[in-house]
mmCIF file of C-alpha atoms in Angstrom:
data_model
loop_
_atom_site.group_PDB
_atom_site.id
_atom_site.type_symbol
_atom_site.label_atom_id
_atom_site.label_comp_id
_atom_site.label_asym_id
_atom_site.label_seq_id
_atom_site.Cartn_x
_atom_site.Cartn_y
_atom_site.Cartn_z
ATOM 1 C CA MET U 1 118.410 -192.669 92.473
ATOM 2 C CA ALA U 2 117.069 -189.286 91.527
ATOM 3 C CA LEU U 3 119.335 -186.233 91.191
ATOM 4 C CA TRP U 4 117.773 -182.927 92.235
ATOM 5 C CA ASP U 5 118.879 -179.325 91.801
ATOM 6 C CA ALA U 6 117.929 -177.934 95.200
ATOM 7 C CA ALA U 7 118.328 -174.318 94.082
ATOM 8 C CA VAL U 8 115.484 -174.589 91.562
ATOM 9 C CA ARG U 9 113.718 -177.580 93.157
ATOM 10 C CA GLN U 10 113.847 -179.582 89.967
ATOM 11 C CA ARG U 11 114.764 -183.188 89.256
ATOM 12 C CA GLU U 12 117.816 -183.296 86.996
ATOM 13 C CA GLY U 13 117.864 -187.003 86.223
ATOM 14 C CA ILE U 14 117.516 -190.606 87.329
ATOM 15 C CA LEU U 15 120.570 -192.810 87.774
ATOM 16 C CA PRO U 16 119.944 -196.426 86.767
ATOM 17 C CA ASN U 17 120.490 -199.113 89.374
ATOM 18 C CA VAL U 18 123.843 -200.816 88.713
ATOM 19 C CA PHE U 19 123.868 -202.829 91.933
ATOM 20 C CA PRO U 20 123.623 -206.608 91.566
ATOM 21 C CA GLU U 21 120.449 -208.629 91.959
ATOM 22 C CA LEU U 22 120.195 -210.253 95.379
ATOM 23 C CA SER U 23 119.001 -213.768 95.987
ATOM 24 C CA GLN U 24 115.824 -214.594 97.894
ATOM 25 C CA GLY U 25 116.236 -213.735 101.576
ATOM 26 C CA GLU U 26 119.052 -211.174 101.061
ATOM 27 C CA THR U 27 117.047 -208.167 99.923
ATOM 28 C CA GLY U 28 116.759 -206.490 103.317
ATOM 29 C CA TRP U 29 112.960 -206.535 103.359
ATOM 30 C CA PRO U 30 111.378 -208.338 106.345
ATOM 31 C CA ASP U 31 110.045 -211.142 104.142
ATOM 32 C CA GLY U 32 113.349 -211.398 102.221
ATOM 33 C CA GLY U 33 111.527 -210.716 98.963
ATOM 34 C CA PRO U 34 111.646 -207.863 96.420
ATOM 35 C CA ASP U 35 110.901 -204.207 97.126
ATOM 36 C CA PRO U 36 107.112 -204.141 97.673
ATOM 37 C CA VAL U 37 106.719 -200.929 95.623
ATOM 38 C CA SER U 38 108.983 -201.517 92.623
ATOM 39 C CA ASP U 39 109.273 -205.348 92.718
ATOM 40 C CA ASP U 40 113.044 -204.795 92.438
ATOM 41 C CA THR U 41 115.409 -207.408 93.883
ATOM 42 C CA SER U 42 118.574 -205.327 93.383
ATOM 43 C CA GLU U 43 120.689 -204.269 96.314
ATOM 44 C CA ALA U 44 119.249 -201.143 97.962
ATOM 45 C CA VAL U 45 121.237 -197.923 98.382
ATOM 46 C CA SER U 46 122.158 -197.425 102.049
ATOM 47 C CA ALA U 47 124.546 -194.429 101.953
ATOM 48 C CA LEU U 48 125.246 -191.458 99.656
ATOM 49 C CA ALA U 49 127.863 -188.702 99.471
ATOM 50 C CA VAL U 50 128.665 -185.905 97.008
ATOM 51 C CA SER U 51 132.309 -184.916 96.537
ATOM 52 C CA PRO U 52 133.367 -181.427 97.701
ATOM 53 C CA ASP U 53 133.944 -180.362 94.077
ATOM 54 C CA GLY U 54 130.365 -181.401 93.245
ATOM 55 C CA ARG U 55 131.423 -183.668 90.373
ATOM 56 C CA THR U 56 131.119 -187.163 91.867
ATOM 57 C CA LEU U 57 128.440 -189.086 93.751
ATOM 58 C CA ALA U 58 129.310 -192.176 95.823
ATOM 59 C CA ALA U 59 126.526 -194.686 96.491
ATOM 60 C CA GLY U 60 126.970 -197.500 98.996
ATOM 61 C CA GLY U 61 124.695 -200.529 99.130
ATOM 62 C CA GLU U 62 123.207 -202.738 101.792
ATOM 63 C CA ALA U 63 125.167 -205.761 100.514
ATOM 64 C CA GLY U 64 128.507 -203.919 100.294
ATOM 65 C CA SER U 65 128.510 -202.543 96.747
ATOM 66 C CA LEU U 66 130.130 -199.151 96.192
ATOM 67 C CA GLN U 67 129.616 -197.213 92.948
ATOM 68 C CA LEU U 68 130.908 -193.806 91.863
ATOM 69 C CA TRP U 69 128.919 -191.607 89.477
ATOM 70 C CA ASP U 70 129.803 -188.609 87.314
ATOM 71 C CA ILE U 71 127.076 -186.159 88.293
ATOM 72 C CA THR U 72 127.313 -184.094 85.094
ATOM 73 C CA THR U 73 127.003 -186.999 82.641
ATOM 74 C CA GLN U 74 124.918 -189.141 85.024
ATOM 75 C CA GLN U 75 127.081 -192.137 84.119
ATOM 76 C CA PRO U 76 128.853 -194.622 86.401
ATOM 77 C CA LEU U 77 132.593 -194.087 86.799
ATOM 78 C CA GLY U 78 133.947 -197.563 86.129
ATOM 79 C CA GLY U 79 132.583 -200.675 87.762
ATOM 80 C CA LEU U 80 131.724 -201.397 91.358
ATOM 81 C CA LEU U 81 134.572 -200.829 93.813
ATOM 82 C CA SER U 82 135.748 -203.869 95.730
ATOM 83 C CA THR U 83 134.614 -203.847 99.374
ATOM 84 C CA PRO U 84 134.639 -206.405 102.220
ATOM 85 C CA GLY U 85 130.946 -207.057 101.485
ATOM 86 C CA ASP U 86 129.273 -205.811 104.663
ATOM 87 C CA PRO U 87 126.418 -203.301 104.355
ATOM 88 C CA ILE U 88 127.837 -199.832 103.756
ATOM 89 C CA ASP U 89 126.495 -197.531 106.451
ATOM 90 C CA THR U 90 128.402 -194.368 105.543
ATOM 91 C CA VAL U 91 130.382 -192.873 102.658
ATOM 92 C CA ALA U 92 132.368 -189.644 102.613
ATOM 93 C CA PHE U 93 134.882 -187.864 100.396
ATOM 94 C CA GLY U 94 138.189 -186.365 101.436
ATOM 95 C CA PRO U 95 138.452 -182.576 101.158
ATOM 96 C CA ASP U 96 140.300 -182.806 97.810
ATOM 97 C CA SER U 97 137.584 -185.040 96.215
ATOM 98 C CA GLY U 98 140.338 -187.531 95.331
ATOM 99 C CA THR U 99 139.593 -190.044 98.080
ATOM 100 C CA VAL U 100 136.365 -191.748 99.119
ATOM 101 C CA TYR U 101 135.815 -193.543 102.429
ATOM 102 C CA ALA U 102 133.260 -196.275 103.120
ATOM 103 C CA GLY U 103 132.352 -197.622 106.514
ATOM 104 C CA SER U 104 130.180 -200.277 108.056
ATOM 105 C CA ALA U 105 129.376 -201.549 111.518
ATOM 106 C CA HIS U 106 131.748 -204.537 111.432
ATOM 107 C CA VAL U 107 134.527 -203.513 109.023
ATOM 108 C CA PRO U 108 137.143 -200.798 109.614
ATOM 109 C CA LEU U 109 136.840 -197.682 107.482
ATOM 110 C CA GLN U 110 137.944 -198.405 103.912
ATOM 111 C CA ARG U 111 139.883 -195.787 101.900
ATOM 112 C CA TYR U 112 139.749 -195.617 98.077
ATOM 113 C CA VAL U 113 142.007 -193.291 96.072
ATOM 114 C CA ILE U 114 139.920 -192.169 93.108
ATOM 115 C CA ASP U 115 142.029 -189.326 91.706
ATOM 116 C CA PRO U 116 143.522 -190.816 88.495
ATOM 117 C CA VAL U 117 146.936 -189.157 88.885
ATOM 118 C CA ARG U 118 147.272 -190.304 92.503
ATOM 119 C CA ALA U 119 146.004 -193.785 91.638
ATOM 120 C CA VAL U 120 148.603 -194.187 88.859
ATOM 121 C CA ALA U 121 151.368 -192.934 91.163
ATOM 122 C CA SER U 122 150.289 -195.393 93.859
ATOM 123 C CA VAL U 123 150.171 -198.371 91.487
ATOM 124 C CA CYS U 124 153.528 -197.470 89.917
ATOM 125 C CA ALA U 125 155.080 -197.121 93.395
ATOM 126 C CA ARG U 126 153.870 -200.630 94.251
ATOM 127 C CA GLN U 127 155.441 -201.855 91.010
ATOM 128 C CA ARG U 128 158.684 -200.047 91.940
ATOM 129 C CA ALA U 129 158.347 -197.993 88.735
ATOM 130 C CA HIS U 130 158.246 -201.096 86.515
ATOM 131 C CA GLU U 131 155.636 -200.984 83.792
ATOM 132 C CA LEU U 132 152.402 -202.884 84.394
ATOM 133 C CA THR U 133 151.721 -206.007 82.369
ATOM 134 C CA ARG U 134 148.450 -206.172 80.463
ATOM 135 C CA ALA U 135 147.106 -208.618 83.089
ATOM 136 C CA GLN U 136 148.014 -206.249 85.932
ATOM 137 C CA TRP U 137 146.434 -203.361 84.028
ATOM 138 C CA ARG U 138 143.145 -205.295 83.793
ATOM 139 C CA THR U 139 143.314 -205.864 87.568
ATOM 140 C CA TYR U 140 143.723 -202.173 88.397
ATOM 141 C CA VAL U 141 141.997 -200.370 85.509
ATOM 142 C CA ARG U 142 139.775 -202.827 83.696
ATOM 143 C CA ASP U 143 137.589 -200.214 81.980
ATOM 144 C CA VAL U 144 140.434 -198.290 80.313
ATOM 145 C CA PRO U 145 142.491 -199.471 77.300
ATOM 146 C CA TYR U 146 146.051 -200.546 78.179
ATOM 147 C CA ARG U 147 148.828 -197.973 77.978
ATOM 148 C CA LYS U 148 152.234 -197.449 79.565
ATOM 149 C CA VAL U 149 152.054 -195.130 82.561
ATOM 150 C CA CYS U 150 154.982 -195.950 84.876
ATOM 151 C CA GLY U 151 157.764 -194.558 82.736
ATOM 152 C CA ASP U 152 159.713 -197.831 82.541
#
């Protein structure tokens, strides 16, 4: 994906493809093979959205992958978000930039809280304010070193 600054009509960077490779027949091309231009067999991007604060890009894929990007650093924000797996037809951010929504033709709209403070509050509420174990931490926040956050 290329990032462009529309005001000056200049490309600002290229985001590397982090979507998984697809097996033969799943690529979305009529013959089921790789992209005829790039010979790429990775999942294709099917939906994009920029957060209202301009800091985050959400990219949805034709096989259900959903990735968030930091626009300034041009780096992925964590790993792929878990989705039902259907092609993502649309992505959108809430007005506060702290929630992203993903939708597809056959799956109800999915809501993802991405604001770290709200995410921690939500997880701690589910735990009834008990501290997360290291295993639970890896489930919720696998890319961040373990620390106590629930005030137990």
